[in-house]
Structure formats: structure tokens, C-alpha cells
mmCIF file of C-alpha atoms and ligand atoms in Angstrom:
data_model
loop_
_atom_site.group_PDB
_atom_site.id
_atom_site.type_symbol
_atom_site.label_atom_id
_atom_site.label_comp_id
_atom_site.label_asym_id
_atom_site.label_seq_id
_atom_site.Cartn_x
_atom_site.Cartn_y
_atom_site.Cartn_z
ATOM 1 C CA MET A 1 0.130 23.955 6.120
ATOM 2 C CA GLY A 2 -2.416 21.225 5.383
ATOM 3 C CA PRO A 3 -6.093 21.457 6.217
ATOM 4 C CA GLY A 4 -6.819 20.335 9.756
ATOM 5 C CA LYS A 5 -4.018 20.063 12.237
ATOM 6 C CA LEU A 6 -1.016 18.793 10.304
ATOM 7 C CA PRO A 7 1.722 21.390 9.907
ATOM 8 C CA ILE A 8 3.500 20.249 6.750
ATOM 9 C CA ASP A 9 7.029 21.600 6.406
ATOM 10 C CA PRO A 10 7.685 23.998 3.530
ATOM 11 C CA LEU A 11 9.570 22.584 0.541
ATOM 12 C CA PRO A 12 13.062 23.848 1.531
ATOM 13 C CA GLU A 13 12.679 21.985 4.857
ATOM 14 C CA LEU A 14 11.329 18.844 3.161
ATOM 15 C CA ARG A 15 14.274 18.890 0.775
ATOM 16 C CA LYS A 16 16.545 18.343 3.793
ATOM 17 C CA ARG A 17 15.028 14.873 4.258
ATOM 18 C CA ARG A 18 17.374 12.113 3.097
ATOM 19 C CA SER A 19 14.775 9.519 2.086
ATOM 20 C CA ALA A 20 14.370 8.222 -1.480
ATOM 21 C CA LYS A 21 11.599 10.697 -2.284
ATOM 22 C CA TRP A 22 13.881 13.664 -1.620
ATOM 23 C CA ARG A 23 17.224 12.309 -2.841
ATOM 24 C CA THR A 24 16.285 10.791 -6.198
ATOM 25 C CA PHE A 25 15.685 13.999 -8.180
ATOM 26 C CA PRO A 26 17.465 17.363 -8.462
ATOM 27 C CA ASP A 27 16.071 20.303 -6.499
ATOM 28 C CA ASP A 28 14.182 21.862 -9.396
ATOM 29 C CA VAL A 29 11.952 18.759 -9.558
ATOM 30 C CA LEU A 30 8.791 18.499 -7.478
ATOM 31 C CA PRO A 31 8.891 14.858 -6.346
ATOM 32 C CA LEU A 32 5.470 13.180 -6.264
ATOM 33 C CA PRO A 33 6.329 9.540 -6.956
ATOM 34 C CA VAL A 34 7.769 7.412 -4.078
ATOM 35 C CA ALA A 35 5.026 6.312 -1.685
ATOM 36 C CA GLU A 36 6.025 8.431 1.298
ATOM 37 C CA MET A 37 3.998 11.345 2.659
ATOM 38 C CA ASP A 38 5.280 14.842 3.473
ATOM 39 C CA VAL A 39 3.464 14.946 6.819
ATOM 40 C CA PRO A 40 5.257 15.237 10.163
ATOM 41 C CA LEU A 41 5.593 12.115 12.300
ATOM 42 C CA ALA A 42 2.742 11.311 14.682
ATOM 43 C CA THR A 43 3.665 12.669 18.134
ATOM 44 C CA PRO A 44 3.442 9.298 19.975
ATOM 45 C CA VAL A 45 5.682 7.754 17.329
ATOM 46 C CA ALA A 46 8.208 10.592 17.461
ATOM 47 C CA GLU A 47 8.279 10.351 21.269
ATOM 48 C CA VAL A 48 8.967 6.638 21.386
ATOM 49 C CA LEU A 49 11.736 6.999 18.806
ATOM 50 C CA ARG A 50 13.298 9.938 20.641
ATOM 51 C CA GLU A 51 13.223 7.998 23.919
ATOM 52 C CA ALA A 52 14.919 5.045 22.256
ATOM 53 C CA ILE A 53 17.655 7.258 20.798
ATOM 54 C CA ASP A 54 18.174 9.030 24.133
ATOM 55 C CA ARG A 55 18.702 5.624 25.785
ATOM 56 C CA SER A 56 20.861 4.312 22.953
ATOM 57 C CA ASP A 57 18.182 1.630 22.700
ATOM 58 C CA THR A 58 19.045 0.598 19.152
ATOM 59 C CA GLY A 59 19.595 -3.133 19.438
ATOM 60 C CA TYR A 60 17.534 -6.041 18.127
ATOM 61 C CA ALA A 61 13.744 -6.229 18.299
ATOM 62 C CA ALA A 62 12.632 -8.097 21.427
ATOM 63 C CA PRO A 63 10.530 -11.273 21.233
ATOM 64 C CA THR A 64 7.485 -9.844 23.024
ATOM 65 C CA GLY A 65 3.809 -9.987 22.144
ATOM 66 C CA ASP A 66 3.484 -6.188 22.129
ATOM 67 C CA LEU A 67 3.389 -5.778 18.351
ATOM 68 C CA ALA A 68 0.789 -8.539 17.920
ATOM 69 C CA ASP A 69 -1.307 -6.959 20.695
ATOM 70 C CA ALA A 70 -1.086 -3.538 19.024
ATOM 71 C CA VAL A 71 -2.059 -4.847 15.571
ATOM 72 C CA SER A 72 -4.940 -6.874 16.919
ATOM 73 C CA GLY A 73 -6.147 -3.998 19.112
ATOM 74 C CA TYR A 74 -6.133 -1.660 16.127
ATOM 75 C CA ALA A 75 -7.905 -4.181 13.859
ATOM 76 C CA LEU A 76 -10.642 -4.782 16.414
ATOM 77 C CA ARG A 77 -11.196 -1.079 17.150
ATOM 78 C CA THR A 78 -11.068 -0.001 13.527
ATOM 79 C CA TRP A 79 -12.541 -2.841 11.475
ATOM 80 C CA ASP A 80 -14.221 -5.003 14.120
ATOM 81 C CA TRP A 81 -11.841 -7.788 13.054
ATOM 82 C CA LYS A 82 -10.655 -10.140 15.772
ATOM 83 C CA ILE A 83 -7.082 -11.278 15.169
ATOM 84 C CA ASP A 84 -5.709 -14.128 17.287
ATOM 85 C CA THR A 85 -2.372 -12.748 18.489
ATOM 86 C CA ASP A 86 -0.847 -16.248 18.286
ATOM 87 C CA HIS A 87 -1.315 -15.978 14.515
ATOM 88 C CA VAL A 88 0.708 -12.780 14.070
ATOM 89 C CA ARG A 89 4.298 -13.063 12.798
ATOM 90 C CA THR A 90 6.731 -10.157 12.675
ATOM 91 C CA VAL A 91 8.648 -9.528 9.450
ATOM 92 C CA ALA A 92 10.814 -6.649 8.243
ATOM 93 C CA ASP A 93 8.372 -5.328 5.672
ATOM 94 C CA VAL A 94 5.416 -6.363 3.563
ATOM 95 C CA GLY A 95 7.629 -7.150 0.566
ATOM 96 C CA ILE A 96 9.719 -9.594 2.596
ATOM 97 C CA GLY A 97 6.607 -11.056 4.217
ATOM 98 C CA ILE A 98 5.041 -11.758 0.834
ATOM 99 C CA VAL A 99 8.214 -13.086 -0.801
ATOM 100 C CA GLU A 100 9.030 -15.389 2.122
ATOM 101 C CA THR A 101 5.443 -16.655 2.294
ATOM 102 C CA LEU A 102 5.325 -17.162 -1.483
ATOM 103 C CA ARG A 103 8.578 -19.131 -1.265
ATOM 104 C CA ARG A 104 6.808 -21.605 0.984
ATOM 105 C CA VAL A 105 3.491 -21.704 -0.889
ATOM 106 C CA VAL A 106 4.655 -21.986 -4.510
ATOM 107 C CA SER A 107 7.268 -24.040 -6.337
ATOM 108 C CA PRO A 108 9.426 -22.641 -9.145
ATOM 109 C CA GLY A 109 7.392 -22.458 -12.353
ATOM 110 C CA ASP A 110 4.021 -22.254 -10.543
ATOM 111 C CA ARG A 111 1.475 -19.680 -11.708
ATOM 112 C CA VAL A 112 0.739 -16.688 -9.483
ATOM 113 C CA VAL A 113 -2.043 -14.307 -10.499
ATOM 114 C CA ILE A 114 -2.088 -10.501 -10.162
ATOM 115 C CA SER A 115 -4.594 -7.845 -11.276
ATOM 116 C CA PRO A 116 -2.920 -4.952 -13.124
ATOM 117 C CA PRO A 117 -2.733 -2.051 -12.977
ATOM 118 C CA VAL A 118 -1.091 -2.975 -9.697
ATOM 119 C CA TYR A 119 1.917 -2.112 -7.525
ATOM 120 C CA GLU A 120 4.846 -2.910 -9.771
ATOM 121 C CA PRO A 121 6.894 -4.985 -7.271
ATOM 122 C CA PHE A 122 4.163 -7.679 -7.209
ATOM 123 C CA SER A 123 5.629 -9.102 -10.422
ATOM 124 C CA TRP A 124 9.196 -8.680 -9.099
ATOM 125 C CA TRP A 125 8.303 -10.680 -5.984
ATOM 126 C CA ILE A 126 6.822 -13.492 -8.074
ATOM 127 C CA ARG A 127 9.947 -13.542 -10.250
ATOM 128 C CA GLU A 128 12.104 -13.561 -7.119
ATOM 129 C CA VAL A 129 10.647 -16.922 -6.069
ATOM 130 C CA GLY A 130 10.942 -18.381 -9.580
ATOM 131 C CA ALA A 131 7.197 -18.454 -10.244
ATOM 132 C CA HIS A 132 5.338 -17.281 -13.354
ATOM 133 C CA THR A 133 3.112 -14.175 -13.316
ATOM 134 C CA VAL A 134 -0.394 -14.435 -14.787
ATOM 135 C CA GLU A 135 -2.122 -11.096 -15.369
ATOM 136 C CA VAL A 136 -5.863 -10.749 -14.932
ATOM 137 C CA PRO A 137 -6.493 -7.007 -15.319
ATOM 138 C CA LEU A 138 -9.010 -5.163 -13.172
ATOM 139 C CA ALA A 139 -12.259 -4.401 -14.978
ATOM 140 C CA GLU A 140 -13.157 -0.719 -15.396
ATOM 141 C CA GLY A 141 -16.872 -0.020 -15.423
ATOM 142 C CA PRO A 142 -18.873 3.233 -15.305
ATOM 143 C CA ARG A 143 -18.755 3.172 -11.466
ATOM 144 C CA GLY A 144 -15.025 2.466 -11.205
ATOM 145 C CA TRP A 145 -12.574 -0.390 -11.025
ATOM 146 C CA ARG A 146 -13.467 -3.890 -9.783
ATOM 147 C CA LEU A 147 -11.854 -7.306 -9.674
ATOM 148 C CA ASP A 148 -12.749 -9.261 -12.815
ATOM 149 C CA LEU A 149 -14.062 -12.323 -11.017
ATOM 150 C CA ASP A 150 -14.965 -14.253 -14.198
ATOM 151 C CA ALA A 151 -11.464 -13.819 -15.595
ATOM 152 C CA LEU A 152 -9.980 -14.679 -12.191
ATOM 153 C CA GLU A 153 -11.992 -17.896 -12.179
ATOM 154 C CA ARG A 154 -10.562 -18.828 -15.565
ATOM 155 C CA ALA A 155 -7.014 -18.115 -14.351
ATOM 156 C CA PHE A 156 -7.537 -20.019 -11.104
ATOM 157 C CA ALA A 157 -8.973 -22.980 -13.054
ATOM 158 C CA ALA A 158 -5.869 -22.946 -15.282
ATOM 159 C CA ASN A 159 -3.630 -24.246 -12.531
ATOM 160 C CA ALA A 160 -2.885 -21.115 -10.498
ATOM 161 C CA THR A 161 -1.245 -21.674 -7.112
ATOM 162 C CA ALA A 162 -1.639 -18.219 -5.568
ATOM 163 C CA TYR A 163 -3.196 -14.794 -6.063
ATOM 164 C CA LEU A 164 -1.713 -11.512 -4.836
ATOM 165 C CA LEU A 165 -4.642 -9.377 -3.696
ATOM 166 C CA CYS A 166 -3.934 -5.666 -3.294
ATOM 167 C CA SER A 167 -6.480 -4.403 -0.796
ATOM 168 C CA PRO A 168 -6.976 -1.455 -0.998
ATOM 169 C CA HIS A 169 -5.707 -1.634 -4.549
ATOM 170 C CA ASN A 170 -2.655 0.479 -5.416
ATOM 171 C CA PRO A 171 -2.576 2.447 -7.773
ATOM 172 C CA VAL A 172 -6.311 2.886 -8.485
ATOM 173 C CA GLY A 173 -7.348 3.368 -4.840
ATOM 174 C CA LEU A 174 -10.069 0.714 -5.027
ATOM 175 C CA VAL A 175 -11.532 -0.533 -1.735
ATOM 176 C CA HIS A 176 -12.851 -3.972 -2.621
ATOM 177 C CA PRO A 177 -16.508 -4.471 -1.714
ATOM 178 C CA ARG A 178 -17.237 -7.314 0.681
ATOM 179 C CA GLU A 179 -19.163 -9.307 -1.931
ATOM 180 C CA ASP A 180 -16.117 -9.382 -4.225
ATOM 181 C CA LEU A 181 -13.892 -10.604 -1.409
ATOM 182 C CA VAL A 182 -16.438 -13.292 -0.499
ATOM 183 C CA ALA A 183 -16.605 -14.378 -4.153
ATOM 184 C CA LEU A 184 -12.806 -14.348 -4.418
ATOM 185 C CA ALA A 185 -12.539 -16.567 -1.336
ATOM 186 C CA GLU A 186 -15.057 -18.996 -2.858
ATOM 187 C CA LEU A 187 -12.971 -19.208 -6.018
ATOM 188 C CA ALA A 188 -9.827 -19.744 -3.940
ATOM 189 C CA ASP A 189 -11.567 -22.584 -2.096
ATOM 190 C CA LYS A 190 -12.962 -24.130 -5.286
ATOM 191 C CA TYR A 191 -9.636 -24.192 -7.124
ATOM 192 C CA GLY A 192 -7.193 -24.462 -4.208
ATOM 193 C CA VAL A 193 -5.512 -21.067 -4.669
ATOM 194 C CA TYR A 194 -3.747 -19.259 -1.818
ATOM 195 C CA VAL A 195 -4.660 -15.577 -1.480
ATOM 196 C CA LEU A 196 -1.911 -13.311 -0.176
ATOM 197 C CA ALA A 197 -3.748 -10.123 0.808
ATOM 198 C CA ASP A 198 -1.481 -7.065 0.851
ATOM 199 C CA GLU A 199 -3.459 -4.803 3.198
ATOM 200 C CA ILE A 200 -0.751 -2.214 3.770
ATOM 201 C CA HIS A 201 -2.949 0.727 2.673
ATOM 202 C CA ALA A 202 -5.917 -0.366 4.834
ATOM 203 C CA PRO A 203 -5.500 2.309 7.569
ATOM 204 C CA LEU A 204 -5.778 4.951 4.815
ATOM 205 C CA VAL A 205 -9.328 4.179 3.650
ATOM 206 C CA LEU A 206 -11.028 7.531 3.085
ATOM 207 C CA PRO A 207 -14.519 8.766 4.014
ATOM 208 C CA GLY A 208 -17.243 7.075 1.985
ATOM 209 C CA ALA A 209 -15.601 3.646 1.835
ATOM 210 C CA GLY A 210 -15.213 0.889 4.441
ATOM 211 C CA PHE A 211 -12.267 -1.489 4.535
ATOM 212 C CA VAL A 212 -13.109 -5.191 4.779
ATOM 213 C CA PRO A 213 -10.187 -7.378 5.944
ATOM 214 C CA PHE A 214 -9.933 -10.413 3.664
ATOM 215 C CA LEU A 215 -9.594 -12.890 6.530
ATOM 216 C CA SER A 216 -12.789 -11.567 8.101
ATOM 217 C CA VAL A 217 -15.102 -12.440 5.206
ATOM 218 C CA SER A 218 -15.548 -16.225 5.434
ATOM 219 C CA ASP A 219 -14.149 -19.582 6.500
ATOM 220 C CA ALA A 220 -12.990 -20.055 2.911
ATOM 221 C CA ALA A 221 -10.978 -16.826 3.116
ATOM 222 C CA ARG A 222 -9.419 -17.977 6.383
ATOM 223 C CA ARG A 223 -8.558 -21.416 4.926
ATOM 224 C CA TRP A 224 -6.722 -19.897 1.955
ATOM 225 C CA GLY A 225 -5.720 -16.423 3.060
ATOM 226 C CA PHE A 226 -2.752 -14.545 4.508
ATOM 227 C CA SER A 227 -2.949 -10.867 5.482
ATOM 228 C CA PHE A 228 0.064 -8.541 5.389
ATOM 229 C CA LEU A 229 -0.400 -5.513 7.635
ATOM 230 C CA SER A 230 1.928 -2.698 8.528
ATOM 231 C CA ALA A 231 1.897 0.844 9.834
ATOM 232 C CA SER A 232 4.402 1.895 7.197
ATOM 233 C CA LYS A 233 1.988 3.540 4.748
ATOM 234 C CA GLY A 234 -0.572 4.810 7.251
ATOM 235 C CA TRP A 235 1.939 6.431 9.585
ATOM 236 C CA ASN A 236 4.764 6.989 7.090
ATOM 237 C CA LEU A 237 7.256 4.593 8.694
ATOM 238 C CA ALA A 238 8.558 2.771 5.608
ATOM 239 C CA GLY A 239 12.233 3.299 6.467
ATOM 240 C CA LEU A 240 11.903 1.751 9.929
ATOM 241 C CA LYS A 241 11.150 -1.786 8.722
ATOM 242 C CA ALA A 242 8.437 -3.618 10.616
ATOM 243 C CA ALA A 243 5.360 -5.441 9.346
ATOM 244 C CA THR A 244 3.236 -8.465 10.207
ATOM 245 C CA VAL A 245 1.845 -11.585 8.561
ATOM 246 C CA VAL A 246 -1.531 -12.645 9.943
ATOM 247 C CA THR A 247 -3.324 -15.956 9.446
ATOM 248 C CA ALA A 248 -6.562 -17.291 10.859
ATOM 249 C CA ASP A 249 -6.538 -21.023 10.107
ATOM 250 C CA PRO A 250 -4.044 -23.857 10.673
ATOM 251 C CA ALA A 251 -3.636 -24.499 6.920
ATOM 252 C CA PRO A 252 -2.002 -21.196 5.925
ATOM 253 C CA ARG A 253 -0.420 -20.901 9.325
ATOM 254 C CA ARG A 254 1.730 -23.962 8.753
ATOM 255 C CA TYR A 255 3.505 -22.049 5.964
ATOM 256 C CA VAL A 256 4.066 -19.028 8.199
ATOM 257 C CA ASP A 257 5.435 -21.339 10.895
ATOM 258 C CA ARG A 258 8.124 -22.285 8.420
ATOM 259 C CA LEU A 259 9.365 -18.695 8.116
ATOM 260 C CA SER A 260 12.879 -18.365 9.432
ATOM 261 C CA PRO A 261 12.953 -18.093 13.238
ATOM 262 C CA HIS A 262 15.342 -15.248 12.526
ATOM 263 C CA SER A 263 12.704 -13.077 10.821
ATOM 264 C CA LEU A 264 12.088 -11.169 14.074
ATOM 265 C CA TYR A 265 15.771 -10.252 14.334
ATOM 266 C CA ARG A 266 15.749 -9.052 10.738
ATOM 267 C CA THR A 267 12.986 -6.591 11.652
ATOM 268 C CA GLY A 268 13.901 -3.074 12.726
ATOM 269 C CA HIS A 269 13.707 -2.616 16.505
ATOM 270 C CA LEU A 270 12.831 1.061 15.991
ATOM 271 C CA GLY A 271 10.221 -0.054 13.459
ATOM 272 C CA VAL A 272 8.611 -2.353 16.003
ATOM 273 C CA LEU A 273 8.566 0.403 18.660
ATOM 274 C CA ALA A 274 7.138 2.938 16.191
ATOM 275 C CA THR A 275 4.527 0.504 14.885
ATOM 276 C CA ILE A 276 3.308 -0.302 18.390
ATOM 277 C CA ALA A 277 2.973 3.433 19.140
ATOM 278 C CA ALA A 278 1.196 4.053 15.817
ATOM 279 C CA PHE A 279 -1.347 1.262 16.232
ATOM 280 C CA ASN A 280 -1.940 1.956 19.938
ATOM 281 C CA GLU A 281 -1.834 5.747 20.055
ATOM 282 C CA GLY A 282 -1.939 7.008 16.484
ATOM 283 C CA ASP A 283 -5.691 7.260 15.840
ATOM 284 C CA GLN A 284 -5.943 11.043 16.146
ATOM 285 C CA TRP A 285 -2.945 11.653 13.928
ATOM 286 C CA LEU A 286 -4.330 9.229 11.346
ATOM 287 C CA ALA A 287 -7.677 11.054 11.402
ATOM 288 C CA ASP A 288 -5.801 14.290 10.600
ATOM 289 C CA VAL A 289 -3.971 12.582 7.727
ATOM 290 C CA LEU A 290 -7.245 11.255 6.351
ATOM 291 C CA ASP A 291 -8.659 14.815 6.449
ATOM 292 C CA LEU A 292 -5.683 16.022 4.437
ATOM 293 C CA LEU A 293 -5.945 13.196 1.900
ATOM 294 C CA ASP A 294 -9.691 13.610 1.551
ATOM 295 C CA HIS A 295 -9.141 17.309 0.899
ATOM 296 C CA ASN A 296 -6.317 16.655 -1.571
ATOM 297 C CA ARG A 297 -8.138 13.997 -3.625
ATOM 298 C CA ARG A 298 -10.916 16.558 -4.224
ATOM 299 C CA LEU A 299 -8.496 19.412 -4.793
ATOM 300 C CA LEU A 300 -6.745 17.305 -7.440
ATOM 301 C CA ASP A 301 -10.079 16.738 -9.163
ATOM 302 C CA ASP A 302 -10.788 20.493 -9.183
ATOM 303 C CA LEU A 303 -7.300 21.328 -10.433
ATOM 304 C CA LEU A 304 -7.449 18.816 -13.270
ATOM 305 C CA VAL A 305 -10.929 19.921 -14.340
ATOM 306 C CA GLU A 306 -9.802 23.538 -14.374
ATOM 307 C CA LEU A 307 -6.260 23.270 -15.722
ATOM 308 C CA LEU A 308 -5.954 19.927 -17.535
ATOM 309 C CA PRO A 309 -9.475 18.900 -18.567
ATOM 310 C CA ALA A 310 -8.190 16.276 -21.024
ATOM 311 C CA ALA A 311 -6.702 14.250 -18.143
ATOM 312 C CA ARG A 312 -8.988 11.532 -16.775
ATOM 313 C CA TYR A 313 -8.989 10.856 -13.028
ATOM 314 C CA ARG A 314 -11.331 9.138 -10.625
ATOM 315 C CA GLN A 315 -10.946 10.029 -6.948
ATOM 316 C CA PRO A 316 -9.461 7.071 -5.054
ATOM 317 C CA GLN A 317 -11.347 5.494 -2.155
ATOM 318 C CA ALA A 318 -8.148 5.027 -0.167
ATOM 319 C CA GLY A 319 -4.562 6.129 0.162
ATOM 320 C CA PHE A 320 -2.540 8.995 -1.221
ATOM 321 C CA LEU A 321 -2.079 7.795 -4.789
ATOM 322 C CA ALA A 322 -3.911 9.097 -7.844
ATOM 323 C CA TRP A 323 -4.080 7.144 -11.093
ATOM 324 C CA ILE A 324 -4.332 9.640 -13.924
ATOM 325 C CA ASP A 325 -4.958 8.877 -17.585
ATOM 326 C CA PHE A 326 -3.026 11.385 -19.717
ATOM 327 C CA GLY A 327 -3.745 9.394 -22.911
ATOM 328 C CA ALA A 328 -5.762 12.191 -24.542
ATOM 329 C CA LEU A 329 -2.876 14.646 -24.176
ATOM 330 C CA GLY A 330 -0.713 12.878 -26.741
ATOM 331 C CA TRP A 331 2.223 12.306 -24.382
ATOM 332 C CA GLY A 332 2.665 8.673 -25.430
ATOM 333 C CA ASP A 333 2.826 5.526 -23.338
ATOM 334 C CA ASP A 334 4.914 7.173 -20.628
ATOM 335 C CA PRO A 335 3.482 10.604 -19.773
ATOM 336 C CA ALA A 336 5.531 10.636 -16.540
ATOM 337 C CA GLU A 337 8.698 10.917 -18.601
ATOM 338 C CA HIS A 338 7.252 13.772 -20.664
ATOM 339 C CA ILE A 339 6.052 15.527 -17.487
ATOM 340 C CA LEU A 340 9.441 15.165 -15.786
ATOM 341 C CA ASN A 341 11.231 16.597 -18.809
ATOM 342 C CA THR A 342 8.859 19.477 -19.497
ATOM 343 C CA ALA A 343 7.291 20.395 -16.131
ATOM 344 C CA ARG A 344 9.979 19.154 -13.724
ATOM 345 C CA VAL A 345 7.377 17.195 -11.745
ATOM 346 C CA ALA A 346 8.219 13.560 -10.951
ATOM 347 C CA LEU A 347 5.386 11.013 -11.117
ATOM 348 C CA ASN A 348 5.480 7.221 -11.484
ATOM 349 C CA SER A 349 5.256 5.784 -14.993
ATOM 350 C CA GLY A 350 1.867 4.092 -15.342
ATOM 351 C CA HIS A 351 3.042 1.528 -17.890
ATOM 352 C CA ARG A 352 5.146 -0.075 -15.144
ATOM 353 C CA TYR A 353 1.913 -0.908 -13.304
ATOM 354 C CA GLY A 354 0.195 -2.107 -16.472
ATOM 355 C CA GLY A 355 -1.333 1.221 -17.601
ATOM 356 C CA ALA A 356 0.231 2.743 -20.740
ATOM 357 C CA GLY A 357 -0.694 6.437 -21.020
ATOM 358 C CA PHE A 358 -1.230 6.686 -17.231
ATOM 359 C CA ALA A 359 0.886 8.144 -14.455
ATOM 360 C CA ARG A 360 0.644 7.727 -10.679
ATOM 361 C CA LEU A 361 0.754 10.853 -8.549
ATOM 362 C CA ASN A 362 1.369 10.947 -4.796
ATOM 363 C CA PHE A 363 -0.877 13.557 -3.162
ATOM 364 C CA GLY A 364 0.393 12.899 0.380
ATOM 365 C CA CYS A 365 1.734 16.444 0.358
ATOM 366 C CA SER A 366 0.502 19.936 1.182
ATOM 367 C CA PRO A 367 -2.326 21.373 -0.946
ATOM 368 C CA GLU A 368 0.163 24.051 -2.037
ATOM 369 C CA THR A 369 2.600 21.480 -3.429
ATOM 370 C CA LEU A 370 -0.233 19.642 -5.182
ATOM 371 C CA THR A 371 -1.460 22.905 -6.708
ATOM 372 C CA GLU A 372 2.018 23.795 -7.871
ATOM 373 C CA ALA A 373 2.506 20.360 -9.444
ATOM 374 C CA ILE A 374 -0.664 20.524 -11.520
ATOM 375 C CA THR A 375 -0.052 24.163 -12.407
ATOM 376 C CA ARG A 376 3.432 23.260 -13.696
ATOM 377 C CA ILE A 377 2.113 20.294 -15.696
ATOM 378 C CA ALA A 378 -0.669 22.408 -17.195
ATOM 379 C CA ALA A 379 1.763 25.182 -18.087
ATOM 380 C CA ALA A 380 3.965 22.686 -19.900
ATOM 381 C CA ALA A 381 1.012 21.110 -21.726
HETATM 382 C C1 PLP B 1 0.611 -2.242 -2.108
HETATM 383 C C2 PLP B 1 1.956 -2.070 -1.500
HETATM 384 N N1 PLP B 1 2.546 -3.118 -0.926
HETATM 385 C C3 PLP B 1 3.756 -3.020 -0.353
HETATM 386 C C4 PLP B 1 4.433 -1.823 -0.356
HETATM 387 C C5 PLP B 1 5.810 -1.776 0.235
HETATM 388 O O1 PLP B 1 5.727 -2.080 1.564
HETATM 389 P P1 PLP B 1 7.007 -2.460 2.410
HETATM 390 O O2 PLP B 1 7.903 -1.275 2.378
HETATM 391 O O3 PLP B 1 6.455 -2.770 3.766
HETATM 392 O O4 PLP B 1 7.604 -3.667 1.736
HETATM 393 C C6 PLP B 1 3.855 -0.694 -0.924
HETATM 394 C C7 PLP B 1 4.574 0.594 -0.934
HETATM 395 O O5 PLP B 1 4.191 1.540 -1.556
HETATM 396 C C8 PLP B 1 2.586 -0.821 -1.513
HETATM 397 O O6 PLP B 1 1.979 0.221 -2.080
#
């Protein structure tokens, strides 16, 4: 049972799930890597899916404006961001949206900038379109992680074509302050760099931080920016395959207009139905999830202080991912491997995101599972 109203299934029930999180490791391993949560589906989402199954309504996604209306309604209600529904394109997932947009924005050999530690597939996506990845690491100061705007300016000036912004930033859980996004947009405008803003974790911004949509910050951001939004992280719908690309100016929009007219039909019909229900009727469920995550990010802090004081962790401002520095424990560059072998807890290897000595832990689980994970790791230490 989580805090608040979310009844999280016990582990034996969760182990019956057939998603990647539950089918990648043997049963003695506590799986806390893949970015799925252990929460039950939001009731409005479950209902719309059940109705579709009962009607054998499992064909192609329909070309209606309902998904664009739902995304724009949610953005306005939640972030006071007005999206023009004519500028919303449906794609199967954020990865496909970014790859297909990149394909149109960059040419093979072009330079695309990322800020590690960052979601590992960013560099795969750049490779997929034949471009070259330029790394400009985040800066870590006493108050947390920030974009390194000076280093980004140098990279942009050195012939960059595009920048992949992770906002909020996975895996460190950074919610970029407005002034950094404004400054980033100015740099994009000055050097002619497209900004592809992956905003998939935006619905999961936790108390104390406020999400600022990139396209809302300035005309410069709108001239150079694309936003990729989806309900897949917020409402745990990753397997259903639906996401959107949003633009707010004719310049980036002309690239989106060149996406295959077939992209709608490559999107999951059930994903579209579930996403509409999540964005239109999922606010209460999301509030309960945020309560759970807020509780768990603090619980993790308490557990580490008590049981593994040599580990270094800063509570994230968003999402269900914790970025933990195990460097002082002497477990080498890949503590996740050591932890899997000794404690039978699966985490993500931090070096894959650009953080040797770190591991990424998914706390989108019950407090009991989180407690057991840290207890096992501490016992093995
Ligand atoms: C920042 C980020 N972008 C994209 C994705 C994947 O999204 P999708 O399944 O819609 O491609 C994830 C999944 O964890 C993510 O963390």
C-alpha cells in the first residue's frame, strides 16, 4: 500500500506483469531499473481500455482532434501554456517523435548536443540519424544540477545543428528554471540551433518545483523549439504507444509537416484512447502518484542516511528516478553491477548515462519495496 490512495499490488502480484520491468530479471531480483511504475492504472484510463476491449475496438487510431484537444487542455490547466491544437502531431512515442524530427532537422555528420548525465537513448537517437553527439555535461553546484550555459554557448558556436533538452532532466530530476530556458532559447536563436525539448516527465514535477514548458518562454524558443509530450511516464502507459510533437511557430512546424502522413497509423489506437483519458480525467490519480513519489524521494533520503551514509543522493525535483553516487563505497565505475550480484537489486548503470560510480534507481514503487531494496543493498555493503 502506498501513502495516499494508491493500492500498490504486493510483489507476487506485480511479478505476474509481463512488461520489461518484470520479465528481465529472475524472481529473486528486486527490479528497480526500467522506467515503469508499480502503481495501478488510473481508473478513467482502465475504463476506456476495458470498453475498447469489450467492443473489440482494437483497430487503427482515428484521425480526430481529440488527442490534440486533450493535450492542450491539460497544458493550459496545469502549466498555463496555450497550445494551438493545429500544431500538435501524433506519433507512436517520444523516441520516434525525436528521431523522425531529427531526421528532418539534421544532415548526416551534423553535430547534436546533449547534456550528460542524461537518458542514455539520446545518443542512440543521434546515432540513428547519422549525426555526431557532442557532450556538454550538466554543471553540479552546491544547490544542485544546472545546464552549463557557457559551455553550451561554446558548443553551439562550434557548428551545432540541434540540442536535445531533457526537461525535466532524467536521471538527475532537475526542473530547469525559467531563466535557464530563456537563456538557452537566446543561444539557440543566436547560433541557429534547433532545440528538441523532451518533456515526457513534465506531469511528474513534484511539490516545490514548477515546470516551465520550453515553448512558453519566448519567441526565440518558439522559433527554434519542438516539444515532445506524452502521458506515458505520468500515467504509466509506455506500452500503449502514443505521444505528441508540439510546435508554436511556422519555422519548426515545416519540419513536423514533413513527418510521414502515416505516423498517426503507426501510433497505438489504445494508446491514443488512454492518453486522452489520462490528460482529460487523470488529474486526481496523478495527484495521488505525486504524493507517493514525494513520500518516496524523502524516504529514500532517510534510508540512505541511516543505512548507507557513504552514498550521495540529492532528492529529485521531478519524476520517479533517483541518481545515486556510490563512488565512496568502492564498487567501481558500475555499482549497479555490483549491487545486482551481491544484493539482488536491479538498478540502471550510471556510466551509461555519463556518470561513472553512479546508479539510477526507480522509486515508482511501494515504500515497502523501496525499503527492502535499500536494506538489501546495505546488508550486502
Ligand atoms: C527522458 C525520456 N525520454 C523518452 C523516454 C521514452 O519515451 P517513449 O517510450 O515515449 O519513447 C523516456 C523513458 O524513460 C525518458 O525518460
